Short mmCIF file of C-alpha atoms in Angstrom, two decimals:
data_model
loop_
_atom_site.label_atom_id
_atom_site.label_comp_id
_atom_site.label_asym_id
_atom_site.label_seq_id
_atom_site.Cartn_x
_atom_site.Cartn_y
_atom_site.Cartn_z
CA MET A 6 76.65 -19.33 52.91
CA ASP A 7 76.66 -15.35 51.69
CA LEU A 8 75.70 -16.44 48.52
CA HIS A 9 74.89 -14.24 45.73
CA VAL A 10 72.85 -13.91 42.48
CA ALA A 11 71.37 -11.23 40.18
CA ILE A 12 67.56 -11.65 38.98
CA GLY A 13 66.99 -7.62 37.89
CA GLY A 14 64.95 -7.86 34.88
CA ARG A 15 62.25 -9.78 33.15
CA GLY A 16 62.37 -13.51 32.44
CA ASP A 17 62.22 -16.99 33.78
CA ARG A 18 63.33 -16.02 37.10
CA ALA A 19 64.01 -19.74 37.79
CA ASP A 20 65.98 -20.08 34.62
CA ARG A 21 68.51 -17.34 36.00
CA ILE A 22 68.74 -17.85 39.81
CA TYR A 23 69.52 -22.13 37.60
CA ARG A 24 72.21 -20.42 35.10
CA GLN A 25 73.62 -18.84 37.94
CA LEU A 26 74.27 -21.79 40.90
CA ARG A 27 75.50 -23.58 37.80
CA ASP A 28 78.03 -21.42 36.47
CA ALA A 29 79.35 -21.06 39.57
CA VAL A 30 80.12 -24.92 39.85
CA LEU A 31 81.23 -25.32 36.61
CA ASP A 32 84.42 -22.08 36.94
CA GLY A 33 84.82 -23.33 40.77
CA ARG A 34 83.00 -20.40 42.27
CA LEU A 35 80.76 -22.75 44.76
CA ARG A 36 83.15 -25.72 45.20
CA ARG A 37 81.83 -30.01 45.83
CA GLY A 38 80.64 -30.13 48.93
CA GLU A 39 79.73 -26.80 50.27
CA ARG A 40 76.03 -26.03 51.79
CA LEU A 41 73.72 -23.43 50.07
CA PRO A 42 71.21 -21.76 51.54
CA ALA A 43 68.24 -23.28 52.00
CA THR A 44 64.68 -22.25 49.59
CA ARG A 45 63.19 -20.15 52.45
CA GLU A 46 66.38 -18.68 52.43
CA LEU A 47 67.21 -17.74 49.69
CA ALA A 48 63.88 -16.39 48.36
CA GLY A 49 63.98 -13.89 51.13
CA ARG A 50 66.40 -12.52 50.05
CA LEU A 51 65.42 -12.15 46.66
CA GLN A 52 62.63 -11.53 47.29
CA VAL A 53 60.45 -13.56 45.15
CA SER A 54 58.48 -16.73 45.75
CA ARG A 55 60.57 -20.49 47.40
CA ALA A 56 58.71 -22.22 44.33
CA THR A 57 61.01 -20.39 41.70
CA VAL A 58 64.09 -21.31 44.08
CA SER A 59 62.68 -24.86 44.93
CA THR A 60 62.72 -24.97 40.99
CA ALA A 61 65.65 -23.90 39.79
CA TYR A 62 67.61 -26.34 42.75
CA GLU A 63 65.25 -28.98 41.92
CA ARG A 64 66.50 -28.89 38.40
CA LEU A 65 70.16 -28.73 39.72
CA THR A 66 69.60 -31.92 41.85
CA ALA A 67 68.38 -33.88 38.75
CA GLU A 68 71.97 -33.16 37.01
CA GLY A 69 73.79 -33.96 39.31
CA TYR A 70 75.38 -30.28 40.53
CA LEU A 71 72.89 -30.55 44.05
CA ALA A 72 72.20 -33.76 46.83
CA ALA A 73 69.41 -32.94 48.98
CA ARG A 74 70.23 -34.50 52.31
CA VAL A 75 67.16 -35.13 54.27
CA GLY A 76 68.07 -32.80 57.61
CA ALA A 77 70.97 -31.66 56.74
CA GLY A 78 70.47 -29.03 53.58
CA THR A 79 71.46 -28.84 50.10
CA PHE A 80 75.16 -29.23 48.99
CA VAL A 81 77.23 -28.68 45.81
CA ALA A 82 77.64 -33.11 44.69
CA TYR A 83 79.35 -31.54 41.24
CA ALA A 84 83.32 -31.00 40.87
CA ALA A 85 84.62 -28.71 38.80
CA ALA A 86 87.81 -30.77 37.23
CA ASP A 87 89.35 -27.54 36.30
CA PRO A 88 88.56 -24.22 38.01
CA SER A 89 88.62 -21.85 35.97
CA PRO A 90 90.46 -18.00 37.12
CA GLY A 91 87.14 -16.36 36.29
CA PRO A 92 86.51 -14.18 34.03
CA THR A 93 88.77 -12.54 31.52
CA ARG A 94 89.45 -8.50 32.56
CA THR A 95 90.55 -5.37 30.65
CA GLN A 96 92.52 -3.39 31.46
CA GLY A 97 90.71 -0.31 32.67
CA ALA A 98 90.66 2.89 31.91
CA ALA A 99 92.57 2.78 35.99
CA GLN A 100 95.90 3.79 35.47
CA PRO A 101 98.30 4.25 38.26
CA SER A 102 100.25 7.44 38.55
CA PRO A 103 104.07 6.57 35.89
CA ALA A 104 106.55 6.48 39.26
CA TRP A 105 105.07 3.40 40.13
CA ARG A 106 105.11 2.06 36.93
CA ASP A 107 106.88 -0.81 35.15
CA LEU A 108 108.88 -1.43 39.19
CA ASN A 109 110.41 -4.60 39.62
CA ASP A 110 111.74 -6.00 43.11
CA PRO A 111 115.81 -6.89 42.80
CA LEU A 112 114.98 -9.20 46.34
CA TRP A 113 111.87 -10.84 45.08
CA VAL A 114 112.85 -13.51 43.42
CA GLU A 115 110.37 -16.41 42.26
CA PRO A 116 110.21 -19.24 44.77
CA ARG A 117 111.73 -22.50 42.99
CA PRO A 118 111.84 -26.07 44.41
CA VAL A 119 116.08 -26.05 44.28
CA ALA A 120 118.14 -28.51 45.94
CA TYR A 121 120.59 -26.51 48.28
CA ASP A 122 119.19 -22.86 49.00
CA PHE A 123 121.51 -19.60 49.03
CA SER A 124 118.87 -16.89 48.70
CA ILE A 125 120.05 -14.03 50.98
CA GLY A 126 116.76 -12.34 53.62
CA SER A 127 115.31 -15.26 54.97
CA PRO A 128 115.54 -16.56 58.31
CA ASP A 129 116.04 -21.16 59.27
CA PRO A 130 112.54 -21.72 60.44
CA ALA A 131 113.24 -24.18 61.52
CA LEU A 132 115.02 -22.18 64.17
CA PHE A 133 112.32 -20.54 65.56
CA PRO A 134 110.62 -21.58 68.77
CA LEU A 135 107.28 -22.44 67.90
CA ASP A 136 106.84 -24.22 71.04
CA ALA A 137 107.20 -20.89 72.82
CA TRP A 138 105.39 -18.06 70.69
CA ARG A 139 102.46 -20.91 70.43
CA THR A 140 102.51 -20.50 74.66
CA SER A 141 102.12 -17.11 74.34
CA VAL A 142 99.73 -16.19 72.11
CA ALA A 143 97.45 -18.59 73.78
CA ALA A 144 98.25 -16.57 76.75
CA GLU A 145 97.17 -13.67 75.51
CA LEU A 146 94.05 -14.89 73.93
CA ARG A 147 93.02 -16.31 77.60
CA GLY A 148 94.28 -13.39 79.90
CA GLY A 149 91.46 -10.90 77.13
CA THR A 150 93.83 -9.17 75.06
CA LEU A 151 90.77 -9.61 72.26
CA ARG A 152 87.64 -8.06 74.20
CA SER A 153 88.11 -4.69 73.98
CA ALA A 154 86.89 -3.48 70.54
CA SER A 155 89.15 -0.07 70.44
CA TYR A 156 91.87 0.76 68.38
CA GLY A 157 94.93 0.85 70.32
CA ASP A 158 98.16 2.99 70.57
CA PRO A 159 99.79 3.88 66.72
CA SER A 160 103.71 4.11 68.78
CA GLY A 161 102.73 0.08 69.66
CA VAL A 162 101.95 -2.31 72.96
CA GLU A 163 103.47 -0.84 75.48
CA ARG A 164 104.35 -3.64 77.17
CA LEU A 165 106.47 -4.22 74.14
CA ARG A 166 108.42 -0.65 73.76
CA GLU A 167 109.57 -1.04 76.77
CA GLY A 168 111.31 -4.64 75.90
CA ILE A 169 112.29 -3.35 73.33
CA ALA A 170 114.05 -0.51 74.45
CA ARG A 171 115.54 -2.82 77.32
CA HIS A 172 116.53 -5.74 74.40
CA LEU A 173 117.96 -2.45 72.58
CA GLY A 174 120.12 -0.52 75.59
CA VAL A 175 121.90 -5.07 76.65
CA ALA A 176 122.37 -5.79 72.91
CA ARG A 177 123.45 -2.55 71.37
CA SER A 178 124.06 0.06 74.21
CA VAL A 179 121.13 2.07 72.17
CA GLU A 180 120.23 5.46 74.26
CA ALA A 181 115.74 4.99 74.38
CA GLY A 182 113.03 4.43 76.85
CA PRO A 183 110.16 3.27 75.53
CA GLY A 184 108.98 5.81 74.68
CA ASP A 185 111.30 6.25 72.22
CA VAL A 186 109.85 3.79 70.15
CA LEU A 187 107.36 3.64 67.82
CA VAL A 188 106.39 -0.44 66.64
CA THR A 189 106.36 -0.92 62.64
CA SER A 190 104.86 -3.09 60.57
CA GLY A 191 108.35 -4.85 59.65
CA ALA A 192 111.57 -2.12 58.56
CA GLN A 193 110.24 -1.30 55.56
CA GLN A 194 107.17 0.98 56.88
CA ALA A 195 108.51 2.46 59.46
CA PHE A 196 111.52 3.85 55.59
CA ASP A 197 108.27 4.12 54.65
CA LEU A 198 106.33 6.33 57.56
CA LEU A 199 109.86 8.23 57.74
CA ALA A 200 110.21 9.38 53.86
CA ARG A 201 106.33 10.66 54.54
CA VAL A 202 107.66 12.84 58.19
CA LEU A 203 110.91 14.19 56.93
CA LEU A 204 111.00 14.24 52.66
CA GLN A 205 109.36 16.57 49.87
CA PRO A 206 109.50 16.59 46.43
CA GLY A 207 112.35 17.41 44.98
CA ASP A 208 114.94 16.58 48.45
CA THR A 209 118.14 14.64 48.27
CA VAL A 210 118.49 11.49 49.90
CA ALA A 211 121.58 9.35 50.14
CA VAL A 212 121.76 5.84 49.93
CA GLU A 213 124.80 3.62 49.46
CA ASP A 214 125.76 1.99 45.86
CA PRO A 215 125.03 -1.37 46.14
CA GLY A 216 122.38 -0.69 49.04
CA TYR A 217 119.20 -2.68 49.96
CA PRO A 218 116.76 -1.26 46.56
CA PRO A 219 113.19 -1.61 48.06
CA VAL A 220 114.61 2.02 50.45
CA ARG A 221 115.85 3.55 47.37
CA GLN A 222 113.24 2.42 45.31
CA LEU A 223 110.25 4.37 49.19
CA PHE A 224 112.30 7.33 48.18
CA GLU A 225 112.02 7.17 44.88
CA MET A 226 108.32 7.08 45.05
CA ALA A 227 108.01 9.65 47.90
CA GLY A 228 109.11 12.26 44.75
CA ALA A 229 113.19 12.77 46.19
CA ARG A 230 116.24 13.07 43.75
CA VAL A 231 117.70 9.88 45.27
CA VAL A 232 121.93 9.78 44.48
CA PRO A 233 123.75 6.23 45.10
CA VAL A 234 127.50 6.91 46.78
CA PRO A 235 130.31 4.16 46.90
CA VAL A 236 130.67 1.96 49.31
CA ASP A 237 134.23 0.29 49.56
CA ALA A 238 134.96 -3.01 52.04
CA TYR A 239 134.63 -0.80 54.63
CA GLY A 240 130.89 0.88 53.89
CA LEU A 241 129.97 4.31 53.05
CA ARG A 242 131.72 6.62 51.31
CA VAL A 243 131.61 9.13 53.40
CA ASP A 244 133.70 11.66 52.08
CA LEU A 245 131.90 11.20 48.24
CA LEU A 246 128.23 12.52 49.94
CA PRO A 247 127.45 15.20 48.27
CA PRO A 248 124.86 18.05 50.31
CA ALA A 249 121.66 15.78 51.21
CA ARG A 250 118.16 16.57 53.49
CA LEU A 251 118.66 12.51 55.02
CA VAL A 252 120.78 9.64 54.24
CA TYR A 253 120.15 5.77 54.54
CA VAL A 254 122.88 4.31 56.28
CA THR A 255 123.79 -0.02 56.91
CA PRO A 256 126.96 1.30 59.54
CA SER A 257 126.90 -2.49 61.72
CA HIS A 258 126.25 -5.06 58.66
CA GLN A 259 126.46 -3.20 55.37
CA PHE A 260 123.96 -4.51 52.45
CA PRO A 261 124.77 -6.57 50.53
CA LEU A 262 128.79 -6.47 51.11
CA GLY A 263 129.17 -6.99 54.96
CA GLY A 264 131.82 -3.82 55.97
CA VAL A 265 131.25 -2.99 59.48
CA LEU A 266 131.76 1.35 59.21
CA PRO A 267 134.81 2.57 60.75
CA LEU A 268 134.53 4.66 63.83
CA ASP A 269 136.83 7.70 61.91
CA ARG A 270 133.24 7.43 59.07
CA ARG A 271 130.75 7.96 61.72
CA VAL A 272 132.22 9.99 63.48
CA ALA A 273 132.58 12.19 59.99
CA LEU A 274 128.85 11.28 59.35
CA LEU A 275 127.75 12.92 61.98
CA GLU A 276 129.87 15.46 60.80
CA TRP A 277 128.63 15.51 57.55
CA ALA A 278 124.78 15.09 59.11
CA SER A 279 125.39 18.44 61.05
CA ARG A 280 127.00 20.51 58.44
CA HIS A 281 124.32 19.84 55.53
CA ASP A 282 121.01 19.51 58.43
CA ALA A 283 121.32 16.92 57.49
CA VAL A 284 118.64 13.41 59.01
CA ILE A 285 120.44 9.76 59.02
CA ILE A 286 118.78 6.81 58.81
CA GLU A 287 121.20 3.95 60.50
CA ASP A 288 119.10 0.61 59.14
CA ASP A 289 121.09 -1.44 62.37
CA TYR A 290 120.81 -4.49 59.47
CA ASP A 291 121.69 -8.35 60.88
CA SER A 292 123.56 -6.81 63.70
CA GLU A 293 122.13 -9.16 66.03
CA TYR A 294 123.69 -12.12 64.86
CA ARG A 295 128.07 -11.59 65.07
CA PHE A 296 130.60 -13.98 65.01
CA GLY A 297 133.40 -11.58 65.93
CA ALA A 298 134.00 -9.13 69.01
CA ARG A 299 131.73 -6.54 69.87
CA PRO A 300 129.89 -4.05 67.06
CA LEU A 301 130.64 -0.65 67.50
CA ASP A 302 128.51 1.66 68.82
CA PRO A 303 125.96 2.65 67.08
CA LEU A 304 125.35 5.66 64.93
CA GLN A 305 122.58 6.24 67.24
CA ARG A 306 124.91 6.09 71.01
CA LEU A 307 127.27 8.68 69.13
CA ASP A 308 124.49 11.11 68.04
CA ALA A 309 124.19 14.35 70.17
CA ASP A 310 122.06 16.05 67.57
CA GLY A 311 118.86 14.10 67.54
CA ARG A 312 119.74 13.47 63.66
CA VAL A 313 120.02 10.18 64.06
CA VAL A 314 116.48 7.52 63.64
CA TYR A 315 117.17 3.85 64.66
CA VAL A 316 115.46 1.21 62.26
CA GLY A 317 115.72 -2.71 63.00
CA THR A 318 113.21 -5.53 62.89
CA PHE A 319 112.37 -9.02 64.27
CA SER A 320 112.35 -10.13 60.87
CA LYS A 321 115.42 -12.31 60.86
CA THR A 322 115.73 -12.72 64.56
CA MET A 323 112.17 -14.46 64.72
CA LEU A 324 110.16 -14.13 61.14
CA PRO A 325 109.39 -12.36 58.70
CA ALA A 326 105.81 -13.76 58.92
CA LEU A 327 105.26 -11.12 61.18
CA ARG A 328 106.06 -7.86 60.24
CA LEU A 329 107.49 -6.71 63.26
CA GLY A 330 109.99 -3.64 63.73
CA PHE A 331 110.47 -0.45 64.75
CA VAL A 332 112.15 2.93 65.26
CA VAL A 333 113.58 4.47 67.59
CA ALA A 334 113.39 8.74 67.05
CA PRO A 335 114.32 11.88 68.60
CA PRO A 336 112.08 13.00 70.58
CA ALA A 337 111.16 16.06 67.57
CA LEU A 338 109.66 13.34 64.89
CA LEU A 339 107.94 10.91 67.21
CA ALA A 340 104.88 13.18 66.98
CA ALA A 341 105.11 12.80 63.57
CA LEU A 342 106.12 9.66 63.25
CA ARG A 343 102.46 8.21 65.33
CA HIS A 344 100.74 10.34 63.35
CA ALA A 345 101.48 8.53 60.14
CA LYS A 346 101.61 5.59 61.38
CA ARG A 347 98.25 6.24 62.26
CA LEU A 348 97.07 7.81 58.82
CA THR A 349 98.64 3.99 57.36
CA ASP A 350 97.35 1.56 59.66
CA TRP A 351 96.91 2.95 62.87
CA HIS A 352 99.08 -0.22 64.99
CA ASN A 353 100.20 -3.59 64.01
CA ASP A 354 98.60 -6.16 65.70
CA THR A 355 97.64 -6.72 69.04
CA VAL A 356 97.88 -10.06 70.54
CA THR A 357 101.37 -10.48 67.81
CA GLN A 358 102.90 -7.36 69.63
CA ARG A 359 101.83 -8.81 73.45
CA ALA A 360 103.67 -12.82 72.66
CA MET A 361 106.48 -10.74 71.77
CA ALA A 362 106.82 -9.16 75.03
CA ARG A 363 105.96 -12.17 77.07
CA LEU A 364 109.23 -13.42 74.97
CA LEU A 365 111.25 -10.25 75.59
CA ASP A 366 110.93 -9.98 78.93
CA SER A 367 111.13 -13.74 79.90
CA GLY A 368 114.24 -14.57 78.32
CA VAL A 369 113.34 -16.09 75.99
CA PHE A 370 113.82 -14.26 72.54
CA ALA A 371 117.60 -12.93 74.50
CA ARG A 372 117.90 -17.70 74.96
CA HIS A 373 117.07 -18.13 71.38
CA VAL A 374 119.14 -15.41 69.28
CA ARG A 375 122.08 -16.84 71.13
CA ALA A 376 121.02 -20.98 70.84
CA ALA A 377 120.57 -19.01 66.70
CA THR A 378 124.10 -17.17 66.46
CA ARG A 379 125.30 -20.62 67.51
CA VAL A 380 124.46 -22.11 64.50
CA TYR A 381 124.63 -19.65 62.08
CA GLU A 382 127.97 -19.26 63.26
CA GLU A 383 128.91 -22.95 62.02
CA ARG A 384 126.80 -22.28 58.91
CA HIS A 385 129.07 -18.85 58.09
CA ALA A 386 132.77 -20.46 58.84
CA VAL A 387 131.44 -24.28 56.77
CA LEU A 388 130.80 -21.02 53.85
CA VAL A 389 134.04 -19.11 54.17
CA HIS A 390 136.32 -22.10 54.07
CA GLU A 391 134.64 -23.92 51.64
CA VAL A 392 134.35 -20.92 50.01
CA GLY A 393 138.43 -20.59 49.86
CA GLU A 394 138.44 -24.05 48.54
CA LEU A 395 135.91 -24.08 45.82
CA LEU A 396 135.68 -21.08 44.72
CA PRO A 397 139.64 -19.68 44.88
CA ASP A 398 139.11 -17.49 42.08
CA LEU A 399 136.51 -15.22 43.23
CA GLU A 400 136.46 -12.95 46.58
CA LEU A 401 134.55 -13.67 49.56
CA VAL A 402 134.73 -9.71 51.05
CA PRO A 403 135.27 -10.57 55.41
CA SER A 404 131.94 -10.66 57.06
CA ALA A 405 131.42 -11.03 61.07
CA ALA A 406 127.98 -11.07 61.45
CA GLY A 407 124.86 -11.12 59.09
CA LEU A 408 122.99 -14.45 57.37
CA HIS A 409 124.77 -14.08 53.91
CA VAL A 410 128.10 -13.14 52.47
CA ALA A 411 129.17 -11.48 49.70
CA VAL A 412 131.91 -13.48 46.84
CA LEU A 413 133.26 -11.05 44.23
CA ALA A 414 135.06 -11.18 40.91
CA PRO A 415 138.80 -9.63 40.51
CA VAL A 416 138.00 -6.47 38.17
CA ALA A 417 139.92 -6.38 34.60
CA PRO A 418 142.61 -3.80 34.33
CA VAL A 419 141.35 -1.11 32.01
CA ALA A 420 143.04 -2.22 29.31
CA ARG A 421 141.06 -5.33 29.29
CA GLN A 422 137.23 -4.38 29.79
CA ASP A 423 136.15 -4.56 26.39
CA ALA A 424 137.72 -7.78 26.44
CA SER A 425 134.17 -9.03 27.60
CA ALA A 426 134.50 -12.72 27.49
CA GLY A 427 136.44 -12.47 30.67
CA ARG A 428 134.26 -10.62 32.03
CA PHE A 429 131.64 -12.20 35.19
CA ASP A 430 128.36 -12.45 34.70
CA GLY A 431 126.32 -12.35 37.97
CA ALA A 432 123.17 -12.91 36.66
CA ARG A 433 124.02 -15.31 33.98
CA VAL A 434 125.69 -17.95 36.82
CA ALA A 435 122.61 -17.37 38.56
CA GLU A 436 120.79 -18.63 36.43
CA ARG A 437 123.41 -21.40 35.82
CA ALA A 438 122.82 -22.36 38.99
CA ALA A 439 119.36 -22.17 39.50
CA VAL A 440 118.78 -24.86 37.05
CA ALA A 441 121.51 -27.53 38.13
CA GLY A 442 119.68 -26.54 41.67
CA VAL A 443 121.66 -24.03 43.91
CA ALA A 444 119.43 -19.90 44.79
CA VAL A 445 121.91 -17.50 44.55
CA GLN A 446 121.25 -13.85 43.66
CA PRO A 447 123.74 -11.79 41.57
CA VAL A 448 125.17 -8.60 43.01
CA SER A 449 124.96 -6.46 41.00
CA ARG A 450 120.88 -6.20 40.58
CA PHE A 451 122.33 -3.93 43.61
CA ARG A 452 123.93 -1.59 41.48
CA ARG A 453 122.89 0.93 40.57
CA ALA A 454 126.77 2.32 38.80
CA GLU A 455 129.34 0.19 37.33
CA GLY A 456 131.60 -2.11 40.21
CA ALA A 457 132.20 -5.54 40.96
CA ASP A 458 130.06 -8.42 39.95
CA GLY A 459 129.73 -11.70 41.72
CA VAL A 460 127.16 -12.84 44.32
CA LEU A 461 125.56 -13.53 47.15
CA LEU A 462 125.51 -16.87 49.16
CA GLY A 463 123.16 -16.43 52.40
CA PHE A 464 122.85 -19.26 54.20
CA GLY A 465 120.11 -19.17 56.43
CA GLY A 466 117.95 -21.73 55.27
CA ILE A 467 121.04 -23.87 54.32
CA ARG A 468 121.65 -26.72 56.66
CA ALA A 469 126.44 -26.52 56.91
CA ALA A 470 126.94 -30.31 55.80
CA HIS A 471 125.47 -29.12 52.43
CA ILE A 472 127.03 -25.77 52.15
CA PRO A 473 129.80 -27.62 51.01
CA ASP A 474 127.69 -30.18 47.66
CA ALA A 475 126.43 -26.64 47.13
CA LEU A 476 129.38 -25.03 46.05
CA ARG A 477 130.64 -26.94 44.20
CA THR A 478 127.88 -27.65 42.23
CA LEU A 479 127.54 -23.71 42.21
CA ALA A 480 131.84 -23.88 40.47
CA GLU A 481 131.03 -26.22 38.34
CA ALA A 482 127.99 -23.79 37.06
CA ILE A 483 130.95 -20.42 36.60
CA GLY A 484 132.70 -22.87 34.73
CA ARG A 485 129.98 -23.66 32.55
CA GLU A 486 129.46 -19.26 31.74
CA ARG A 487 132.69 -18.79 31.58
CA VAL A 488 133.62 -21.35 28.57
CA GLY A 489 131.24 -19.39 26.87
CA ASP A 490 128.52 -20.82 26.26
CA PRO A 491 124.28 -19.94 25.81
CA ALA A 492 123.50 -20.25 28.92
CA PRO A 493 119.65 -23.04 29.03
CA PRO A 494 116.57 -21.20 30.41
CA VAL A 495 115.01 -21.65 34.31
CA ARG A 496 112.68 -23.85 33.98
#
């Protein structure tokens, strides 16, 4: 143990050592069973006599804080009943810049134990191919991946980039070779790198509304002027786009409503980008899990000018904890993105990259996605059917992909919008549902402008058999909210 003890100044050094070790035991920094340095070793570190340290140890032993074991050493014998969180510290004079103050994360909800979890954005960890992953990681460790002391390629391990390019070409018709791919720590780092190399303070960025809040916030932190653009049942309203340097879009499965951008709008978006010399970030959100016909070709496939940057992630198909994402970028951007990656975190964990490459090469990943899709398709079908039966007053937004669906409340006619008693309040419904044991998120949390409210129902974390009971409980929460009683506190 590297134990720090301060003995500067005058006075009884043995007493100072005693008090600091005692305080460390009492506040839980030194825990029961931990071995302390030998008296000779600690005396050498502190540059005091061994007798000084022995005096402190003997006193602590006599009072029951330490215990000496012949031939083994000196150990902490006392267990703090309520370990202290540490000393109270002042806020401090150092403050973040104004843009970073008072931020919130609409996607982050404090985990609470619930009976039914309709949270969005997470796959079912029970479906993760743990045995195959463990075998793949072990093979890399045996193969000597960690024996190199050098840093890796910021673009990512070549074998993984080859696997990603091959997989995207087969599964999504993306035109890419390994040299077009940059491995990132999830999709969010991809957006951060793109903001760094594409934007200057004051540039205009168009985003979908409702849309993905972390992306919007990231562009705002980069100093951009972020303009929300409405979406409809088919996705982004391209006809409402303002002149901009950059547009962020989720054409395959609009987040959070689920619409699919039709071909005519995709073409119109590419034409808009050409007119305004803009870049398109195509977030192929949840494209791996589809329950209907083959998806339309991605924007990247239709792009003839090199204006589309394709972003994807393994967070839904594998696990978010792996922090594996990727960018497929036009050649003109790749050098800058590579430098940006090197300057932020240099490169992703090499063992994880190589292990993922093994799963792609062996076909394990493709088989896992097919098997998981069958499970999610069943849950999706049950959810769609039961929403129609149990939530008849809400409108389910059609969606043939992803791990969640949106249900919206009808928008009241203009003449009645002043009568708030009948309005659907998704935030209050979510609070009531949480008390009843159902986790949902309101659509309003993802909007900047006014629009239809509702709730999002994720099915990554709930079994098909539990969906009917979960929706009955949610329906009761919605019914109580419409009665108008005050919402109970969430515990």
